[in-house]
Short mmCIF file of N, CA, C and O in Angstrom, two decimals:
data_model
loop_
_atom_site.label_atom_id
_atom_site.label_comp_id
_atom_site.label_asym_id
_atom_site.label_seq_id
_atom_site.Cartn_x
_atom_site.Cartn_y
_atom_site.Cartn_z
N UNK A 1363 0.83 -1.19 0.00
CA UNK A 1363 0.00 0.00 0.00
C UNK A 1363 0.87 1.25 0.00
O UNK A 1363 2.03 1.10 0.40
N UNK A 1364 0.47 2.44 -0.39
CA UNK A 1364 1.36 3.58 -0.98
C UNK A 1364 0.12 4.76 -0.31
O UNK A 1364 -1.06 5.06 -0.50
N UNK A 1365 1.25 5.16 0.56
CA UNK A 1365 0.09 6.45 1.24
C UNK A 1365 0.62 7.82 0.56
O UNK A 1365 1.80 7.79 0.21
N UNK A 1366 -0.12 9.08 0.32
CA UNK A 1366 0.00 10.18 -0.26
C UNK A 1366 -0.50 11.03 0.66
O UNK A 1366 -1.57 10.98 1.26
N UNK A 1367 0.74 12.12 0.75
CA UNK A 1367 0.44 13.24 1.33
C UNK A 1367 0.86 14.70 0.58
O UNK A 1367 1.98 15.20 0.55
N UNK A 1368 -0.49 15.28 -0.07
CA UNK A 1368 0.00 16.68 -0.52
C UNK A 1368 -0.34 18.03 0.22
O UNK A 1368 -0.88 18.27 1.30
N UNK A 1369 0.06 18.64 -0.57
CA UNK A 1369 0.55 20.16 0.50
C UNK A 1369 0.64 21.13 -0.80
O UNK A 1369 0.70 20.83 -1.99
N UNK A 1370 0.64 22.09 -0.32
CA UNK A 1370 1.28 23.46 -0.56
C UNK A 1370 -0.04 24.52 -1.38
O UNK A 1370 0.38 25.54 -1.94
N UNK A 1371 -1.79 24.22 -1.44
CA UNK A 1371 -2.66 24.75 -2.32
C UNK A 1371 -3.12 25.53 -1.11
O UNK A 1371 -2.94 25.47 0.11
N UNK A 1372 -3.80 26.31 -1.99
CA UNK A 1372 -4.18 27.72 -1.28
C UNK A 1372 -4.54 28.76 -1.82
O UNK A 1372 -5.40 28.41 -2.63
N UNK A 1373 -4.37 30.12 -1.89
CA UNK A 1373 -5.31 31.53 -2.85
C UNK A 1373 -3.78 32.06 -3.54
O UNK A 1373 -2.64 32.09 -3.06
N UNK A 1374 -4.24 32.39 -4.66
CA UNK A 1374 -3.60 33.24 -5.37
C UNK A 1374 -3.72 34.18 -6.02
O UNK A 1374 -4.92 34.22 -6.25
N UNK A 1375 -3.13 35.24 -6.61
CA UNK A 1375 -3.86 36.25 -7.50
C UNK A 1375 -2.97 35.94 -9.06
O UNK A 1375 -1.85 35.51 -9.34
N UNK A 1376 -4.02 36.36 -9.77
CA UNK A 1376 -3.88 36.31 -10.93
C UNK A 1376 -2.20 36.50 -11.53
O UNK A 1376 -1.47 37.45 -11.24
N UNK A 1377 -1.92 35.59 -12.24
CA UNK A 1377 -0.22 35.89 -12.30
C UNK A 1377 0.37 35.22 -11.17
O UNK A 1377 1.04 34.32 -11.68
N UNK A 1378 0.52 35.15 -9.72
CA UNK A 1378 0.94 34.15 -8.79
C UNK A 1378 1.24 32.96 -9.40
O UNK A 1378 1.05 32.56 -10.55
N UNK A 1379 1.89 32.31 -8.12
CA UNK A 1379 2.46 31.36 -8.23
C UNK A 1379 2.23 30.61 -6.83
O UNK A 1379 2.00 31.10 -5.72
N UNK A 1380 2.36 29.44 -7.18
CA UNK A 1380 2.08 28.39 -5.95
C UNK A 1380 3.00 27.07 -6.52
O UNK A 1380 3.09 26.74 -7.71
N UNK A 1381 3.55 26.51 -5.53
CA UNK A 1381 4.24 25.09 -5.36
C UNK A 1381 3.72 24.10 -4.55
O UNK A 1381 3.82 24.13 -3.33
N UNK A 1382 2.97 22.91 -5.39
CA UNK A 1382 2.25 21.96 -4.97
C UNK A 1382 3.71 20.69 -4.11
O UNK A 1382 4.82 20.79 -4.64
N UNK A 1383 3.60 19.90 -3.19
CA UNK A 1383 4.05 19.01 -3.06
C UNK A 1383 3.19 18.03 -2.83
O UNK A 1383 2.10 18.24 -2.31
N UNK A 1384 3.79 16.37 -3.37
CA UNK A 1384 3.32 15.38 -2.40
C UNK A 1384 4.36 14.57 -1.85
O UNK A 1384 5.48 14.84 -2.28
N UNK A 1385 4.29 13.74 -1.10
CA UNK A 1385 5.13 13.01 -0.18
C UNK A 1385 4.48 11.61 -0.29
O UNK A 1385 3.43 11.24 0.24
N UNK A 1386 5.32 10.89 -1.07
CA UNK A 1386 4.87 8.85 -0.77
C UNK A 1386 5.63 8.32 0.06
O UNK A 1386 6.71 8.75 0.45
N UNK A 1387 5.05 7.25 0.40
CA UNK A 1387 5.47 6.39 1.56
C UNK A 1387 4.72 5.00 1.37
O UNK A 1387 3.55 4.93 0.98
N UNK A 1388 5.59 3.78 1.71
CA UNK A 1388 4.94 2.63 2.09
C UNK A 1388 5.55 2.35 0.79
O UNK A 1388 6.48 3.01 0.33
N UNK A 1389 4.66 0.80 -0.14
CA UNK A 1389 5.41 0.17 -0.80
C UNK A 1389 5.33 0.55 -1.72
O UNK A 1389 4.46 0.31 -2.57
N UNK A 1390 6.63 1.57 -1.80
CA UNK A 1390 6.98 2.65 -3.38
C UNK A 1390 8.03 1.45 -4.16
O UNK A 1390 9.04 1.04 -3.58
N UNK A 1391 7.65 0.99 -5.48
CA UNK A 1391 8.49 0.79 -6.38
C UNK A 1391 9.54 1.52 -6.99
O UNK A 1391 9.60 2.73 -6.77
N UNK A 1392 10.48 0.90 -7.80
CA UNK A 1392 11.70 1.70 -7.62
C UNK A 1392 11.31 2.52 -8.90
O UNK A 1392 11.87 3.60 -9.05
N UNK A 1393 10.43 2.12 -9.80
CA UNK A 1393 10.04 2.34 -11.63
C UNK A 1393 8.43 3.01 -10.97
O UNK A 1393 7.56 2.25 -10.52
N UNK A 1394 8.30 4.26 -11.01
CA UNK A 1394 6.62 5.14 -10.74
C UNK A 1394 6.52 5.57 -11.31
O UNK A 1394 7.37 5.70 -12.20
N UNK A 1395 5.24 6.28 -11.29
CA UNK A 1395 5.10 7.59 -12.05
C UNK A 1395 4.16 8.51 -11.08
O UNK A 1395 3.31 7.91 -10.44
N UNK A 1396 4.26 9.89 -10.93
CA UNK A 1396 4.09 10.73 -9.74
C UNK A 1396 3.23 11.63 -10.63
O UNK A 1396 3.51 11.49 -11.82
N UNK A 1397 2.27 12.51 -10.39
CA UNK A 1397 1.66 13.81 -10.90
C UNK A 1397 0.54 14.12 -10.36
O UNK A 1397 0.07 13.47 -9.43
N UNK A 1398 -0.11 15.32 -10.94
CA UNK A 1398 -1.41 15.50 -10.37
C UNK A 1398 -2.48 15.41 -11.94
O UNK A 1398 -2.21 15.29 -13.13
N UNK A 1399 -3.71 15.55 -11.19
CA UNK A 1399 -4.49 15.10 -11.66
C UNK A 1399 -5.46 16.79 -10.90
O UNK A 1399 -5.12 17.31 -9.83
N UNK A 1400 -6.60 17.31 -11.76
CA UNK A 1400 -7.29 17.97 -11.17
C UNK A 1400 -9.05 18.27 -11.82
O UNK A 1400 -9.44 18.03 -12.96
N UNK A 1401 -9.63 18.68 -10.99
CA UNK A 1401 -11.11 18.86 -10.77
C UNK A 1401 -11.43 19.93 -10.54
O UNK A 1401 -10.93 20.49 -9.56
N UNK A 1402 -12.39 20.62 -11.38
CA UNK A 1402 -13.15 21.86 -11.56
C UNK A 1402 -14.46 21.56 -11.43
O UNK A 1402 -14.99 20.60 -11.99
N UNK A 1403 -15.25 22.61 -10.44
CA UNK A 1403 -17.04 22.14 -10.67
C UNK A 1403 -17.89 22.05 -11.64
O UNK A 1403 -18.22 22.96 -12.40
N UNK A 1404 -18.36 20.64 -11.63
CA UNK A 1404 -18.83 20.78 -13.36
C UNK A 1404 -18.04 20.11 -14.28
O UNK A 1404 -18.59 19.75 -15.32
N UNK A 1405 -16.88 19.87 -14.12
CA UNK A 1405 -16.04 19.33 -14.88
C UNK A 1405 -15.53 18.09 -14.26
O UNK A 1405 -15.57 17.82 -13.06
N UNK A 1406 -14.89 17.14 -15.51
CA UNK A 1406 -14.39 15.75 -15.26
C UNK A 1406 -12.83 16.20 -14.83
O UNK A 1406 -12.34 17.32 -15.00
N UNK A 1407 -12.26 15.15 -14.27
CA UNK A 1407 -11.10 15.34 -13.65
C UNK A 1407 -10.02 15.23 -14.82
O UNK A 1407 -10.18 14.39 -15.71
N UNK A 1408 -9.05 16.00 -14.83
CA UNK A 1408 -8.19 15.74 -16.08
C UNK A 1408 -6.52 15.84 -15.59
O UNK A 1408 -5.97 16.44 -14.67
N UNK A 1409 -6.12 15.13 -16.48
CA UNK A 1409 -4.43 15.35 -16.25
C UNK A 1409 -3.78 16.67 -15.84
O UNK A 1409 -4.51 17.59 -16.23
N UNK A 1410 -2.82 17.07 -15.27
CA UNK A 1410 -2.33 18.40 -15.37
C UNK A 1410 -0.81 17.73 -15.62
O UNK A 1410 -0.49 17.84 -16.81
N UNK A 1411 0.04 17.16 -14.93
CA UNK A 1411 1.03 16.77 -15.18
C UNK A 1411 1.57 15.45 -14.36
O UNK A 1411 1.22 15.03 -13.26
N UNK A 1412 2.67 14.87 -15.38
CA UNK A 1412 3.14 13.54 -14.31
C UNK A 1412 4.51 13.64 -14.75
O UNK A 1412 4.90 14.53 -15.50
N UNK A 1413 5.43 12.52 -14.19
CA UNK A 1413 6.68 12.12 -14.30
C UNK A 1413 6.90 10.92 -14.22
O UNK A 1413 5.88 10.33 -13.88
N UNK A 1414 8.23 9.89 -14.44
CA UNK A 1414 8.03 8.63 -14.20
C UNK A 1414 9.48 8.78 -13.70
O UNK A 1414 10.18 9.69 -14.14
N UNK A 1415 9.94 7.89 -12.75
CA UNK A 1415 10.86 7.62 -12.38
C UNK A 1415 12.10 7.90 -13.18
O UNK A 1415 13.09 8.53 -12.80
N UNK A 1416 11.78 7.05 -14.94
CA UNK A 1416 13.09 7.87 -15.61
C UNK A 1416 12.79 9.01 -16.39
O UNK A 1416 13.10 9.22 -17.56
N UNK A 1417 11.99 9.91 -15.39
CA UNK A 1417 12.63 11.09 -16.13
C UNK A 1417 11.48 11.23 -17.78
O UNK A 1417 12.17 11.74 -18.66
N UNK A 1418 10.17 10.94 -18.24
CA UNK A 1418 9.60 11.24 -19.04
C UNK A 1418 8.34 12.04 -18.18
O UNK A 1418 7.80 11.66 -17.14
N UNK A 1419 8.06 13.25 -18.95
CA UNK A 1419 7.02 14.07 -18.29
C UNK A 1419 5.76 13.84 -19.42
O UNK A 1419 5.78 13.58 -20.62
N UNK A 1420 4.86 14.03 -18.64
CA UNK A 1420 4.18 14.34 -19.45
C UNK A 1420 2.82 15.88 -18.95
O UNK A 1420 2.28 15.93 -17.85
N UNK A 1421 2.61 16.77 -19.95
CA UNK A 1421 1.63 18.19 -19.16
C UNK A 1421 0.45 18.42 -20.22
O UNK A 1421 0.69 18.58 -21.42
N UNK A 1422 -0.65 18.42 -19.79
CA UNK A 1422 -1.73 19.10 -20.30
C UNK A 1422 -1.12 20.48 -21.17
O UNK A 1422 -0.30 21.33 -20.83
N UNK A 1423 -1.70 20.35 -22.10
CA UNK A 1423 -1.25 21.86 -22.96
C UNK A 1423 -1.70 23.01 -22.30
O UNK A 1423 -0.96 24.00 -22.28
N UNK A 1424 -3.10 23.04 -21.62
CA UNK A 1424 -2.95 23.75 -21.39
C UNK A 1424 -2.53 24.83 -19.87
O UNK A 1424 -2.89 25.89 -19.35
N UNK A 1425 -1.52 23.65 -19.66
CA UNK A 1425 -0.37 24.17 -18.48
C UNK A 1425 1.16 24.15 -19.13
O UNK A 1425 1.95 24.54 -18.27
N UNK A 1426 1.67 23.88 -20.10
CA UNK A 1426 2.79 24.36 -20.94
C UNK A 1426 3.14 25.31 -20.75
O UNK A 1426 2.49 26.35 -20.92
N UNK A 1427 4.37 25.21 -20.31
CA UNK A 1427 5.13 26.56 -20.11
C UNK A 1427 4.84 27.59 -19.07
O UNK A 1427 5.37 28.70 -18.96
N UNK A 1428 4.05 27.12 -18.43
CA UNK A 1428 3.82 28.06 -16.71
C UNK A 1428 4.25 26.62 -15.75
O UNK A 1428 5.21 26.79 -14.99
N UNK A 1429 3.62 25.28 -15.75
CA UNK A 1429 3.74 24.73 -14.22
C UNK A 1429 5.33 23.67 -15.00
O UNK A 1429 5.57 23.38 -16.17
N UNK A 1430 5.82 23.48 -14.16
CA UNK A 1430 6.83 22.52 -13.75
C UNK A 1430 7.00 21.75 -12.72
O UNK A 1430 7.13 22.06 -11.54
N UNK A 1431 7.00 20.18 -13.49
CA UNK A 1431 6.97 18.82 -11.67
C UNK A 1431 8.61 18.56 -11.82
O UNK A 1431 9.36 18.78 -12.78
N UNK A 1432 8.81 18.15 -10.83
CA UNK A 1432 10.13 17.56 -10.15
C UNK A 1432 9.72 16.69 -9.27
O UNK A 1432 8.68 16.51 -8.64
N UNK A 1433 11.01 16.04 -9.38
CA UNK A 1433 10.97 14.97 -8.32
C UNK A 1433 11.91 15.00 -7.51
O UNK A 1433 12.71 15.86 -7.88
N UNK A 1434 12.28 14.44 -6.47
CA UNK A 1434 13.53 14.32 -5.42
C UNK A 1434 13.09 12.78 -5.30
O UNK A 1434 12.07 12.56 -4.65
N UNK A 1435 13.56 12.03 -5.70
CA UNK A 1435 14.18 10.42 -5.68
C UNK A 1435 14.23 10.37 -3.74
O UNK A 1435 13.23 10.04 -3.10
N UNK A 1436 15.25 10.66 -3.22
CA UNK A 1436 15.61 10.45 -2.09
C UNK A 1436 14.25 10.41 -1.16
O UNK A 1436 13.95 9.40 -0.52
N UNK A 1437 13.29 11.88 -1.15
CA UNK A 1437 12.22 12.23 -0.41
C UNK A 1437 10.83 11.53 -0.89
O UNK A 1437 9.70 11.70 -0.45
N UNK A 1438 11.26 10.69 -1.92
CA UNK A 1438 9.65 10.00 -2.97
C UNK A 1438 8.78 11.24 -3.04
O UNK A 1438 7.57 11.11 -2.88
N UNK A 1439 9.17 12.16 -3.21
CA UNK A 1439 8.46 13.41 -3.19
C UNK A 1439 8.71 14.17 -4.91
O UNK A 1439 9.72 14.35 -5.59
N UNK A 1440 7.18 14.47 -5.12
CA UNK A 1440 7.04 15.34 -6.20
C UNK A 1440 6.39 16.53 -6.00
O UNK A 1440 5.52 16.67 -5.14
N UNK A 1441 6.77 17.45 -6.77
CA UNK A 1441 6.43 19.18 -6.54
C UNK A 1441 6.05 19.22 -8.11
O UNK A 1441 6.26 18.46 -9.05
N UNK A 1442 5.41 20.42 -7.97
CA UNK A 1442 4.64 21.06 -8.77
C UNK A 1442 4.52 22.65 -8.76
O UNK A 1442 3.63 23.30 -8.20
N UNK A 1443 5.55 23.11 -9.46
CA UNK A 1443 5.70 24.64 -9.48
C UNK A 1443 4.45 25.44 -10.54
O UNK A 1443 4.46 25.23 -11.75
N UNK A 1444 3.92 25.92 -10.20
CA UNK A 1444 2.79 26.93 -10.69
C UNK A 1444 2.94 28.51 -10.87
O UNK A 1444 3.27 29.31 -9.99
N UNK A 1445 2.71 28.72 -11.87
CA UNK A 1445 3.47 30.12 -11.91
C UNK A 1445 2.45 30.96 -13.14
O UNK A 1445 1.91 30.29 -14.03
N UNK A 1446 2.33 31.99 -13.09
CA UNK A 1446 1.37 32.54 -14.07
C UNK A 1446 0.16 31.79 -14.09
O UNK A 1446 -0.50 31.25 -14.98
N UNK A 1447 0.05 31.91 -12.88
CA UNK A 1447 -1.87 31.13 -12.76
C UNK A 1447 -3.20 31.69 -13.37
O UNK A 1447 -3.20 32.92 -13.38
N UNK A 1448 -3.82 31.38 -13.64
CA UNK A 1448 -5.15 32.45 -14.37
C UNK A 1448 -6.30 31.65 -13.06
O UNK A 1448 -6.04 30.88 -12.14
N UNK A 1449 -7.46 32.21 -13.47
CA UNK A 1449 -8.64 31.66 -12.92
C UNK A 1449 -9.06 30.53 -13.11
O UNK A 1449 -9.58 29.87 -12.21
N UNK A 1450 -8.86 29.95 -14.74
CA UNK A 1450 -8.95 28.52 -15.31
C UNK A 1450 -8.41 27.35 -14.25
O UNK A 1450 -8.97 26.29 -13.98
N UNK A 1451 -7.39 27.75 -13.83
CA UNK A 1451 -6.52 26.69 -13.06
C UNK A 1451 -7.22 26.73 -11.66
O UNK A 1451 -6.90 25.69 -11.08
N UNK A 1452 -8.13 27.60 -10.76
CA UNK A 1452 -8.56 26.82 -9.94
C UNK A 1452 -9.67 25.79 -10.38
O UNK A 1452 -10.47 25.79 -11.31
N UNK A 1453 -9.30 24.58 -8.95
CA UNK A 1453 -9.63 23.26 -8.76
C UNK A 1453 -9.30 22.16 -8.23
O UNK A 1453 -8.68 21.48 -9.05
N UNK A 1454 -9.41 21.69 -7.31
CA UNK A 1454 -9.31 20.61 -6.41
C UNK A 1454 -7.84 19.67 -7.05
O UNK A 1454 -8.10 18.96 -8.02
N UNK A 1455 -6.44 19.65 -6.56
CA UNK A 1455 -5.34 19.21 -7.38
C UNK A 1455 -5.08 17.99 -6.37
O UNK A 1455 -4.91 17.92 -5.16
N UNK A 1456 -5.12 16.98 -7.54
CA UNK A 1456 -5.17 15.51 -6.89
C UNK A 1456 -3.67 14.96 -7.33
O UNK A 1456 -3.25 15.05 -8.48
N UNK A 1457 -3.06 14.48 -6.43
CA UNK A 1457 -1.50 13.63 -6.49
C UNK A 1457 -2.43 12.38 -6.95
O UNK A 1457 -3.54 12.00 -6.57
N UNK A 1458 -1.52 11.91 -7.92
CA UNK A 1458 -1.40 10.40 -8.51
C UNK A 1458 -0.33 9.50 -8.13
O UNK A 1458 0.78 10.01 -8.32
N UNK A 1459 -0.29 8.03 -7.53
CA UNK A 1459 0.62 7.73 -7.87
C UNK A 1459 0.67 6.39 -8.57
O UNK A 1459 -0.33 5.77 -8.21
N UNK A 1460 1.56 5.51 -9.63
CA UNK A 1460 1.20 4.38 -9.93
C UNK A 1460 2.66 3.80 -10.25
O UNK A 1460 3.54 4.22 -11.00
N UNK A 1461 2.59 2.48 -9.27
CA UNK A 1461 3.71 1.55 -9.78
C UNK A 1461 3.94 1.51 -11.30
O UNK A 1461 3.31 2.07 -12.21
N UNK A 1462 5.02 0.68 -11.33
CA UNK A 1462 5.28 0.17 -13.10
C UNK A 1462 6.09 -1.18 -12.83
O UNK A 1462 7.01 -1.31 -12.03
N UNK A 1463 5.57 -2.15 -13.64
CA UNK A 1463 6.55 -3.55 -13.59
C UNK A 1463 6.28 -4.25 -14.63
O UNK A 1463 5.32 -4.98 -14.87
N UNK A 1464 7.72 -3.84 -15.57
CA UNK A 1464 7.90 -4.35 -16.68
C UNK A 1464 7.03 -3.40 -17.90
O UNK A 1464 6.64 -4.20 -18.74
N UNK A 1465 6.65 -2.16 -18.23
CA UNK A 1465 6.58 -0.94 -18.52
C UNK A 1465 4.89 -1.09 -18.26
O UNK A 1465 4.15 -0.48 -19.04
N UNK A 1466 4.42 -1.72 -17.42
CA UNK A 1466 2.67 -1.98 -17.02
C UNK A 1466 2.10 -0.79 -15.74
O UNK A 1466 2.44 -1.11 -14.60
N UNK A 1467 1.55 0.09 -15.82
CA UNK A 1467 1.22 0.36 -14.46
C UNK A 1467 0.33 0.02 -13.25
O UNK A 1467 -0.88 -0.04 -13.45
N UNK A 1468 0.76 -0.18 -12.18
CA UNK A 1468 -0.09 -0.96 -11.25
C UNK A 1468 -0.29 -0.08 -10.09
O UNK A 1468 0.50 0.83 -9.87
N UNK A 1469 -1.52 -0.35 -9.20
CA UNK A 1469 -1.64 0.26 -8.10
C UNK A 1469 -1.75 1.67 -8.23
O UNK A 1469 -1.00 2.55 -7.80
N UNK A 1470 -2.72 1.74 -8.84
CA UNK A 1470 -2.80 3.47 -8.65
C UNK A 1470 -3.50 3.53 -7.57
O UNK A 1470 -4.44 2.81 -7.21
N UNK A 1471 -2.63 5.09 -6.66
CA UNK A 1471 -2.87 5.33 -5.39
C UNK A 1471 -3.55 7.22 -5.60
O UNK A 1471 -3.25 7.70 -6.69
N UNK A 1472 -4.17 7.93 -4.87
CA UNK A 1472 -4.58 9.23 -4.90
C UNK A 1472 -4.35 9.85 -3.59
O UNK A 1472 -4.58 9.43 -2.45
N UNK A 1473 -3.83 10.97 -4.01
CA UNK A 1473 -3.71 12.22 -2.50
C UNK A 1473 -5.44 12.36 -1.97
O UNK A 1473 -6.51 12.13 -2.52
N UNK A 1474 -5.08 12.80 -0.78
CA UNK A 1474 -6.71 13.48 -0.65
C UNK A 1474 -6.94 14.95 -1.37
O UNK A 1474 -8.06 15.46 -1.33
N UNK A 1475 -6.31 15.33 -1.75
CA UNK A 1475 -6.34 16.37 -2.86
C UNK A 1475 -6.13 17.88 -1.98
O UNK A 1475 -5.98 17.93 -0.76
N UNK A 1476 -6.17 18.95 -2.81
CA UNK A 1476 -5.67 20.08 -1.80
C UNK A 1476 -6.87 21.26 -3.30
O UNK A 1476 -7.19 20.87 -4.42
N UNK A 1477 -7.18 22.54 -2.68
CA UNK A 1477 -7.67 23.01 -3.10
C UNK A 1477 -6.86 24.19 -3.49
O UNK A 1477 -6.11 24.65 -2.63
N UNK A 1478 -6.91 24.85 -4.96
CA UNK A 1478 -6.36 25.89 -5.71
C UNK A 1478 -7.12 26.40 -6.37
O UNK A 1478 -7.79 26.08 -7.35
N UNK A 1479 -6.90 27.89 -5.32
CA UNK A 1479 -8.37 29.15 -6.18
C UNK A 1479 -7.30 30.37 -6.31
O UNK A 1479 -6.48 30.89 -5.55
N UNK A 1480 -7.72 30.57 -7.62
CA UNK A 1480 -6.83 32.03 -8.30
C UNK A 1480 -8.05 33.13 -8.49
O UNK A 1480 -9.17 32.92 -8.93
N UNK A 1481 -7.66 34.00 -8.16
CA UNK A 1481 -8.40 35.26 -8.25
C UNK A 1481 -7.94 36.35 -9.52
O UNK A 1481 -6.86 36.87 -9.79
N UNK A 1482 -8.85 36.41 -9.95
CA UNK A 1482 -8.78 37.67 -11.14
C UNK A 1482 -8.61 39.19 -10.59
O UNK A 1482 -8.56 40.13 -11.38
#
């Protein structure tokens, strides 16, 4: 089992910036993939960004070129830099996480999610 803890959502103003983290723990594989996932009212939940252990990202277009994930290997911890936020981007930002064995993904696990509201 793979527990998730994220952090860092909260108010912003238009143009701001915010840095999402999450923190895994328990039985992390050495091959993952880490990101968030997010929810708007009214709307289905959609990708925002992920990473995989080696290093392939993948971002919703339309977060290109404002947010950036990282990882720290050591801390099983992924961040999520946010920067030039608009109003679009608030919404409930959910950590993903999912094993991989043998390029398959398994065990997808979810943060309890953290809330991100940008103000115009």
């Amino acid at each position: 089992q793979v527990q998730l803890v994220e952090s860092g959502g909260g108010f912003a103003q238009l143009g701001g910036s915010l840095r999402l983290s999450c923190v895994a723990s328990g039985n992390i594989f050495s091959a993952n993939t880490m990101g968030w996932y997010r929810q708007a009212p009214g709307k289905q939940r959609e990708l925002v960004a992920t990473m995989s252990t080696g290093g392939l990202t993948n971002y919703a277009d339309s977060v290109k070129g404002r947010f950036t994930i990282s990882r720290d290997g050591a801390k099983n911890t992924a961040y999520l830099q946010m920067n030039t936020l608009k109003p679009e981007d608030t919404a409930v930002y959910y950590c993903k996480y999912s094993g991989q064995f043998l390029g398959r993904d398994l065990n997808n696990y979810w943060g309890q999610g953290t809330q991100v509201t940008v103000a115009s």
